[in-house]
Amino acid sequence: MGTIYDEDEVSNKNINAHKTHDDHTDQLDAGASFVLKSKGSWVHSGYHLTTSIVAPPLLSLPYAIGFLGWTAGIICLVIGALVTFYSYNLISLVLEHHAQLGPKWGRYYVGPIQFMVCYGAVVGCTLLGGQCMKTIYLLSNPNGEMKLFEFVIIFGCFMLILAQIPSFHSLRHINLVSLVLCLAYSVCAAAGSIHIGKTSKEPKDYSLKGDTENKIFGIFNAIAIISTTYGNGIIPEIQATLAPPVKGKMFKGLCICYTVVIVTFFSVAISGYWAFGNRAEGLILTNFLDGAKPLVPKWFILMTNIFTIMQLSAVGVRVFGDSSSGEFAARNVIPRLITRSLSVVIATTISAMLPFFGDINALIGAFGFMPLDFILPVVFFNLTFKPSKKSFVFWLNLLIAVVFSALGVIAAVAA
């Protein structure tokens, strides 16, 4: 998995990177024991951030809005964008300041949450990859008898190979391609939804389904899904790959990322919910098939699913990228081969057993992304910089922490 850093560990590595970057460049290229590969620019951070945030879970947004309705759904999307952009900038400042929060924060609280988030991403990617492969299969063989779990296993085998890519920075070219791919399948998802919405004769139902209890649980389930969609579990690793000095680079990278976020998230969410209403599936591409009957041209469905599979590969591999190891030393290659292979096998097994993409997103959001991306950054900022209790920033951070703590608890129950 991507390396999980304590805050003081990040501090020591970044200070060391400043002092020894030039002297150790050749050693890094040779796979020496010096552990931090800090070569990336702000453009690279933009690629990494975009790949880790703008990912296939955005295809669940119409499903989430189905639990909220038009007004509440759009408001939650806007709030999610504002809060995460703000919190990611705060955690970047904390890391840049070399915060000394103590090893217990990282080892016993942040680390387990980050591990669960990253591993949940692998499970979700493997499941979604299997679903896309099954869609392609049904297009060519509508009466085919292969089951979803078989395609999940096939995609898991593909991930098993890709997971062996050694270092975080070596993924920058993949992430550039991934940036293009996420735009491509988002445009396809929005265009397909608009086409079906215009041509379908079925009435659109935007009402909230179920009794009062189900509606309430559905609302918090949707909030958890939106949290997962905006979530990024590897901000410290991304910042650790930047060439010193890092000041301002993460902010520029986040600006690139959130430009793409606004375009993709809102276009897919609005068009998908407009076209299918409360019938939107956990994966909106599923709505493009009525049973085995395509509602858009076959080549269009095929192209969209291929784009999605390709970017899923980048997202999944991205999680396994390790920014801290000498790439080709035997003492690193062998453990990496064993641990990553075992991780992919277990994730594939879980994906095959629990084939519910929207619900898995809700579960990961409630237990992982809400505390990691909405609560901890503002808490860490207040602990690190100690803003005055009379300042607007202090009370804004406190408000965010309290509100999203309460939402996280309720969403965990709902999930």
Coordinates of C-alpha atoms in Angstrom, one line a residue:
M1 CA 0.0 0.0 0.0
G2 CA 1.0 3.7 -0.2
T3 CA 3.3 4.5 2.7
I4 CA 1.5 5.9 5.8
Y5 CA 3.5 8.7 7.4
D6 CA 3.5 10.0 10.9
E7 CA 3.5 13.8 10.8
D8 CA 7.0 14.0 12.5
E9 CA 8.3 11.4 10.0
V10 CA 7.1 13.6 7.1
S11 CA 8.9 16.5 8.8
N12 CA 12.2 14.7 9.0
K13 CA 12.1 13.5 5.4
N14 CA 11.2 16.8 4.0
I15 CA 13.9 18.6 5.9
N16 CA 16.4 15.9 4.8
A17 CA 15.1 16.4 1.2
H18 CA 15.9 20.1 1.3
K19 CA 19.4 19.5 2.5
T20 CA 20.5 16.6 0.4
H21 CA 18.3 16.7 -2.7
D22 CA 21.2 17.6 -5.1
D23 CA 23.8 15.3 -3.6
H24 CA 21.5 12.3 -3.7
T25 CA 19.9 12.6 -7.1
D26 CA 22.2 10.0 -8.7
Q27 CA 21.7 7.6 -5.8
L28 CA 17.9 7.9 -6.1
D29 CA 18.1 7.0 -9.7
A30 CA 20.2 3.9 -8.9
G31 CA 17.7 2.7 -6.3
A32 CA 19.8 3.6 -3.2
S33 CA 18.7 3.4 0.4
F34 CA 17.8 7.1 0.7
V35 CA 14.1 6.8 0.9
L36 CA 12.2 9.9 -0.3
K37 CA 11.9 10.4 -4.0
S38 CA 11.1 14.2 -4.1
K39 CA 11.3 15.1 -7.8
G40 CA 7.7 16.2 -8.7
S41 CA 6.5 19.6 -9.8
W42 CA 3.2 21.3 -9.1
V43 CA 2.0 19.9 -12.4
H44 CA 2.8 16.4 -11.2
S45 CA 0.9 17.1 -8.0
G46 CA -2.1 18.2 -10.1
Y47 CA -2.0 14.9 -12.0
H48 CA -1.7 12.8 -8.7
L49 CA -4.5 14.8 -7.0
T50 CA -6.8 14.6 -10.0
T51 CA -6.3 10.8 -10.3
S52 CA -6.9 10.2 -6.6
I53 CA -10.0 12.4 -6.4
V54 CA -11.6 12.4 -9.9
A55 CA -12.1 8.7 -10.1
P56 CA -14.9 6.3 -11.1
P57 CA -16.8 6.7 -7.7
L58 CA -18.2 10.0 -9.3
L59 CA -20.3 7.7 -11.4
S60 CA -22.3 7.0 -8.2
L61 CA -23.3 10.7 -7.8
P62 CA -26.7 10.5 -9.6
Y63 CA -27.5 7.5 -7.3
A64 CA -26.6 9.7 -4.2
I65 CA -28.7 12.6 -5.4
G66 CA -31.6 10.2 -5.8
F67 CA -31.7 10.0 -1.9
L68 CA -31.5 13.8 -1.5
G69 CA -33.5 15.3 -4.4
W70 CA -32.5 18.2 -6.5
T71 CA -32.0 21.0 -4.0
A72 CA -30.3 19.1 -1.2
G73 CA -28.3 17.1 -3.7
I74 CA -26.7 20.2 -5.4
I75 CA -26.1 21.9 -2.0
C76 CA -24.3 18.8 -0.7
L77 CA -22.1 18.7 -3.8
V78 CA -21.2 22.3 -3.4
I79 CA -20.5 22.0 0.3
G80 CA -18.4 18.9 -0.3
A81 CA -16.3 20.7 -2.9
L82 CA -15.7 23.8 -0.7
V83 CA -14.9 21.9 2.5
T84 CA -12.5 19.4 0.9
F85 CA -10.7 22.1 -1.1
Y86 CA -10.3 24.1 2.2
S87 CA -9.3 21.1 4.3
Y88 CA -6.7 19.8 1.8
N89 CA -5.1 23.2 1.7
L90 CA -5.0 23.2 5.5
I91 CA -3.3 19.8 5.7
S92 CA -0.8 20.8 3.1
L93 CA 0.1 23.8 5.3
V94 CA 0.4 21.6 8.3
L95 CA 2.8 19.2 6.4
E96 CA 4.7 22.1 5.0
H97 CA 5.2 23.5 8.5
H98 CA 6.7 20.2 9.6
A99 CA 4.0 19.7 12.3
Q100 CA 5.1 17.7 15.4
L101 CA 1.8 16.0 16.3
G102 CA 3.5 13.0 17.8
P103 CA 3.7 9.4 16.5
K104 CA 0.5 8.2 18.2
W105 CA -1.7 10.3 15.9
G106 CA -0.2 8.6 12.8
R107 CA 0.4 5.2 14.2
Y108 CA -2.8 4.5 16.1
Y109 CA -5.5 6.8 14.6
V110 CA -4.5 8.4 11.2
G111 CA -2.7 5.3 9.9
P112 CA -5.5 2.8 10.4
I113 CA -8.1 5.1 8.8
Q114 CA -5.8 5.9 5.9
F115 CA -5.1 2.2 5.4
M116 CA -8.8 1.4 5.4
V117 CA -9.5 4.2 2.9
C118 CA -6.8 3.1 0.5
Y119 CA -7.7 -0.5 0.8
G120 CA -11.4 0.3 0.3
A121 CA -10.4 2.1 -2.9
V122 CA -8.7 -1.1 -4.2
V123 CA -11.9 -3.1 -3.3
G124 CA -14.1 -0.6 -5.1
C125 CA -11.9 -0.3 -8.2
T126 CA -11.7 -4.1 -8.5
L127 CA -15.5 -4.4 -8.2
L128 CA -16.2 -1.6 -10.7
G129 CA -13.6 -3.0 -13.1
G130 CA -15.4 -6.3 -13.1
Q131 CA -18.8 -4.6 -13.7
C132 CA -17.4 -2.7 -16.7
M133 CA -16.0 -5.9 -18.1
K134 CA -19.3 -7.7 -17.6
T135 CA -21.1 -4.8 -19.5
I136 CA -18.7 -5.3 -22.4
Y137 CA -19.3 -9.0 -22.3
L138 CA -23.1 -8.6 -22.4
L139 CA -22.8 -6.3 -25.4
S140 CA -21.1 -9.0 -27.4
N141 CA -23.1 -11.9 -25.9
P142 CA -26.5 -10.8 -24.5
N143 CA -27.3 -14.4 -23.4
G144 CA -23.9 -15.0 -21.8
E145 CA -23.9 -17.0 -18.6
M146 CA -20.7 -15.6 -17.0
K147 CA -21.3 -14.1 -13.6
L148 CA -20.0 -10.8 -12.1
F149 CA -17.6 -12.5 -9.7
E150 CA -15.8 -14.1 -12.6
F151 CA -15.1 -10.7 -14.2
V152 CA -14.1 -9.3 -10.8
I153 CA -11.5 -12.1 -10.6
I154 CA -10.2 -11.4 -14.1
F155 CA -9.8 -7.7 -13.3
G156 CA -8.1 -8.6 -10.0
C157 CA -5.5 -10.6 -11.9
F158 CA -4.9 -7.6 -14.1
M159 CA -4.4 -5.5 -10.9
L160 CA -2.1 -8.1 -9.5
I161 CA 0.4 -7.3 -12.4
L162 CA 0.0 -3.5 -12.3
A163 CA 0.4 -3.3 -8.5
Q164 CA 4.1 -4.2 -8.8
I165 CA 5.0 -0.7 -10.3
P166 CA 7.6 0.3 -7.8
S167 CA 7.5 4.0 -7.0
F168 CA 5.0 6.9 -6.7
H169 CA 6.8 9.3 -8.9
S170 CA 7.1 6.7 -11.7
L171 CA 3.3 6.9 -12.0
R172 CA 3.3 10.5 -13.1
H173 CA 3.0 9.6 -16.8
I174 CA 0.2 7.2 -16.1
N175 CA -1.6 9.9 -14.1
L176 CA -1.4 12.4 -17.0
V177 CA -3.2 9.8 -19.2
S178 CA -5.6 9.2 -16.3
L179 CA -6.5 12.9 -16.2
V180 CA -7.5 12.7 -19.9
L181 CA -9.4 9.4 -19.3
C182 CA -11.5 10.7 -16.4
L183 CA -12.5 13.7 -18.6
A184 CA -13.4 11.2 -21.4
Y185 CA -15.6 8.9 -19.5
S186 CA -17.3 11.7 -17.6
V187 CA -18.2 13.4 -20.9
C188 CA -19.5 10.0 -22.1
A189 CA -21.5 9.4 -19.0
A190 CA -23.1 12.9 -19.2
A191 CA -23.7 12.7 -23.0
G192 CA -25.2 9.2 -22.7
S193 CA -27.5 10.3 -19.9
I194 CA -28.7 13.4 -21.8
H195 CA -29.3 11.3 -24.9
I196 CA -31.4 8.7 -23.0
G197 CA -33.2 11.5 -21.1
K198 CA -34.3 13.1 -24.3
T199 CA -35.3 9.9 -26.2
S200 CA -36.8 7.8 -23.4
K201 CA -40.6 7.8 -23.1
E202 CA -40.5 6.7 -19.5
P203 CA -41.7 9.4 -17.0
K204 CA -39.0 10.7 -14.8
D205 CA -39.6 10.4 -11.0
Y206 CA -37.7 12.7 -8.8
S207 CA -39.5 11.8 -5.6
L208 CA -37.7 10.3 -2.6
K209 CA -38.5 6.6 -2.3
G210 CA -39.4 4.6 0.8
D211 CA -41.0 5.4 4.2
T212 CA -39.7 8.1 6.6
E213 CA -37.1 5.8 8.2
N214 CA -35.6 4.7 4.8
K215 CA -35.6 8.3 3.6
I216 CA -33.6 9.5 6.6
F217 CA -31.1 6.6 6.3
G218 CA -30.9 7.3 2.6
I219 CA -30.0 10.9 3.1
F220 CA -27.0 10.1 5.3
N221 CA -26.0 7.2 3.0
A222 CA -25.9 9.8 0.2
I223 CA -23.8 12.2 2.2
A224 CA -21.3 9.3 2.8
I225 CA -21.2 8.5 -0.9
I226 CA -20.5 12.2 -1.7
S227 CA -17.7 12.2 1.0
T228 CA -16.2 9.1 -0.7
T229 CA -16.3 10.8 -4.1
Y230 CA -14.4 13.9 -2.9
G231 CA -12.1 11.8 -0.7
N232 CA -8.3 11.7 -1.0
G233 CA -6.5 9.3 1.4
I234 CA -2.9 10.0 0.3
I235 CA -2.3 13.8 0.5
P236 CA 0.9 13.3 2.6
E237 CA 2.4 10.9 0.0
I238 CA 1.6 13.3 -2.8
Q239 CA 3.2 16.2 -1.0
A240 CA 6.2 14.0 -0.1
T241 CA 7.0 13.5 -3.8
L242 CA 7.3 17.2 -4.6
A243 CA 10.8 18.7 -5.2
P244 CA 11.8 21.2 -2.6
P245 CA 10.8 23.9 -2.0
V246 CA 7.2 22.7 -1.8
K247 CA 5.6 26.1 -0.9
G248 CA 2.6 26.8 -3.1
K249 CA 2.9 23.7 -5.2
M250 CA 0.1 21.8 -3.6
F251 CA -2.3 24.8 -3.8
K252 CA -1.6 25.1 -7.6
G253 CA -2.1 21.3 -7.9
L254 CA -5.4 21.5 -6.0
C255 CA -6.6 24.3 -8.4
I256 CA -5.9 22.0 -11.4
C257 CA -7.7 19.2 -9.6
Y258 CA -10.8 21.1 -8.6
T259 CA -11.2 22.6 -12.0
V260 CA -11.6 19.1 -13.2
V261 CA -13.7 18.2 -10.2
I262 CA -16.3 20.9 -10.9
V263 CA -16.6 19.9 -14.6
T264 CA -16.9 16.2 -14.1
F265 CA -18.8 15.8 -10.8
F266 CA -21.5 18.3 -11.5
S267 CA -22.0 17.3 -15.2
V268 CA -22.3 13.6 -14.4
A269 CA -24.5 14.1 -11.2
I270 CA -26.9 16.6 -12.8
S271 CA -27.3 14.8 -16.2
G272 CA -27.6 11.4 -14.6
Y273 CA -30.2 12.3 -12.1
W274 CA -32.1 14.3 -14.7
A275 CA -32.2 11.4 -17.1
F276 CA -33.1 8.6 -14.6
G277 CA -34.4 10.2 -11.5
N278 CA -34.7 7.9 -8.5
R279 CA -34.0 4.9 -10.8
A280 CA -30.3 5.9 -11.1
E281 CA -28.2 2.9 -10.3
G282 CA -25.1 2.8 -8.0
L283 CA -23.1 2.9 -11.2
I284 CA -24.8 5.2 -13.7
L285 CA -23.4 3.3 -16.7
T286 CA -25.6 0.4 -15.7
N287 CA -28.6 2.5 -16.6
F288 CA -27.3 2.6 -20.2
L289 CA -28.5 -1.0 -20.6
D290 CA -32.1 -2.0 -20.2
G291 CA -31.5 -5.7 -19.3
A292 CA -29.3 -6.6 -22.2
K293 CA -30.8 -4.0 -24.5
P294 CA -28.5 -0.9 -25.1
L295 CA -30.2 2.5 -24.8
V296 CA -27.3 4.2 -26.6
P297 CA -25.2 2.8 -29.5
K298 CA -23.1 -0.3 -28.6
W299 CA -19.9 1.4 -29.6
F300 CA -20.6 4.2 -27.2
I301 CA -21.1 1.9 -24.2
L302 CA -18.0 0.0 -25.2
M303 CA -15.9 3.1 -25.4
T304 CA -17.2 4.5 -22.1
N305 CA -16.5 1.3 -20.2
I306 CA -13.0 0.9 -21.8
F307 CA -12.2 4.5 -20.6
T308 CA -13.4 3.6 -17.2
I309 CA -11.4 0.4 -17.0
M310 CA -8.2 2.2 -18.1
Q311 CA -8.6 4.8 -15.4
L312 CA -9.5 2.3 -12.8
S313 CA -6.2 0.7 -13.5
A314 CA -4.4 4.0 -12.8
V315 CA -6.4 4.6 -9.6
G316 CA -5.8 1.2 -8.2
V317 CA -2.1 1.2 -9.1
R318 CA -1.9 4.7 -7.6
V319 CA -2.9 3.4 -4.2
F320 CA -0.1 0.9 -4.2
G321 CA 2.6 3.4 -5.2
D322 CA 5.3 3.7 -2.6
S323 CA 7.2 7.0 -2.3
S324 CA 9.7 5.8 0.2
S325 CA 11.5 2.6 -1.0
G326 CA 14.6 2.0 -3.0
E327 CA 13.0 0.6 -6.1
F328 CA 15.1 -2.3 -7.1
A329 CA 16.9 -3.5 -4.0
A330 CA 16.1 -7.1 -3.3
R331 CA 15.2 -6.3 0.3
N332 CA 12.4 -4.1 -1.1
V333 CA 11.3 -6.0 -4.2
I334 CA 10.6 -9.3 -2.5
P335 CA 8.5 -7.8 0.4
R336 CA 6.7 -5.6 -2.2
L337 CA 5.9 -8.5 -4.4
I338 CA 4.5 -10.6 -1.5
T339 CA 2.5 -7.8 0.3
R340 CA 1.0 -6.2 -2.7
S341 CA 0.0 -9.5 -4.3
L342 CA -1.6 -10.6 -1.1
S343 CA -3.4 -7.3 -0.8
V344 CA -4.8 -7.6 -4.3
V345 CA -6.0 -11.2 -3.8
I346 CA -7.8 -10.3 -0.6
A347 CA -9.4 -7.2 -2.2
T348 CA -10.5 -9.2 -5.2
T349 CA -12.1 -11.8 -2.8
I350 CA -14.0 -9.1 -0.9
S351 CA -15.2 -7.5 -4.2
A352 CA -16.5 -10.8 -5.5
M353 CA -18.4 -11.4 -2.2
L354 CA -19.9 -7.9 -1.9
P355 CA -20.9 -6.7 -5.4
F356 CA -22.7 -3.5 -4.3
F357 CA -20.7 -0.5 -5.6
G358 CA -22.9 2.3 -4.2
D359 CA -23.2 0.8 -0.8
I360 CA -19.4 0.1 -0.6
N361 CA -18.8 3.8 -1.4
A362 CA -21.1 4.8 1.5
L363 CA -19.4 2.5 3.9
I364 CA -15.9 3.8 3.0
G365 CA -17.1 7.4 3.2
A366 CA -18.7 7.0 6.6
F367 CA -15.8 5.2 8.3
G368 CA -12.9 6.6 6.3
F369 CA -13.1 9.7 4.3
M370 CA -15.3 11.8 6.7
P371 CA -12.8 11.6 9.6
L372 CA -9.7 11.6 7.3
D373 CA -10.6 14.4 4.9
F374 CA -13.3 16.5 6.6
I375 CA -12.4 16.4 10.3
L376 CA -8.7 15.7 10.9
P377 CA -7.3 18.5 8.6
V378 CA -9.1 21.3 10.5
V379 CA -8.2 19.7 13.9
F380 CA -4.5 19.4 12.9
F381 CA -4.4 23.0 11.7
N382 CA -5.8 24.3 15.0
L383 CA -3.3 22.2 16.9
T384 CA -0.4 23.2 14.8
F385 CA -0.9 26.9 14.2
K386 CA -3.0 27.6 17.3
P387 CA -5.1 30.4 15.8
S388 CA -6.7 32.8 18.2
K389 CA -10.0 31.6 19.7
K390 CA -11.4 35.0 18.7
S391 CA -10.5 34.4 15.0
F392 CA -12.9 33.4 12.3
V393 CA -10.6 30.5 11.2
F394 CA -10.6 28.9 14.6
W395 CA -14.4 28.8 14.8
L396 CA -14.9 27.8 11.2
N397 CA -12.5 24.8 11.8
L398 CA -14.3 23.9 15.0
L399 CA -17.7 24.1 13.3
I400 CA -16.5 21.9 10.4
A401 CA -15.1 19.3 12.9
V402 CA -18.2 19.2 15.0
V403 CA -20.7 19.0 12.1
F404 CA -18.9 16.4 10.2
S405 CA -18.2 14.3 13.3
A406 CA -21.9 14.1 13.9
L407 CA -22.6 13.4 10.2
G408 CA -19.9 10.7 10.3
V409 CA -21.4 8.9 13.2
I410 CA -25.0 8.9 11.7
A411 CA -23.7 8.0 8.2
A412 CA -21.8 5.1 9.7
V413 CA -25.0 3.7 11.2
A414 CA -26.9 4.3 7.9
A415 CA -24.1 2.6 5.9

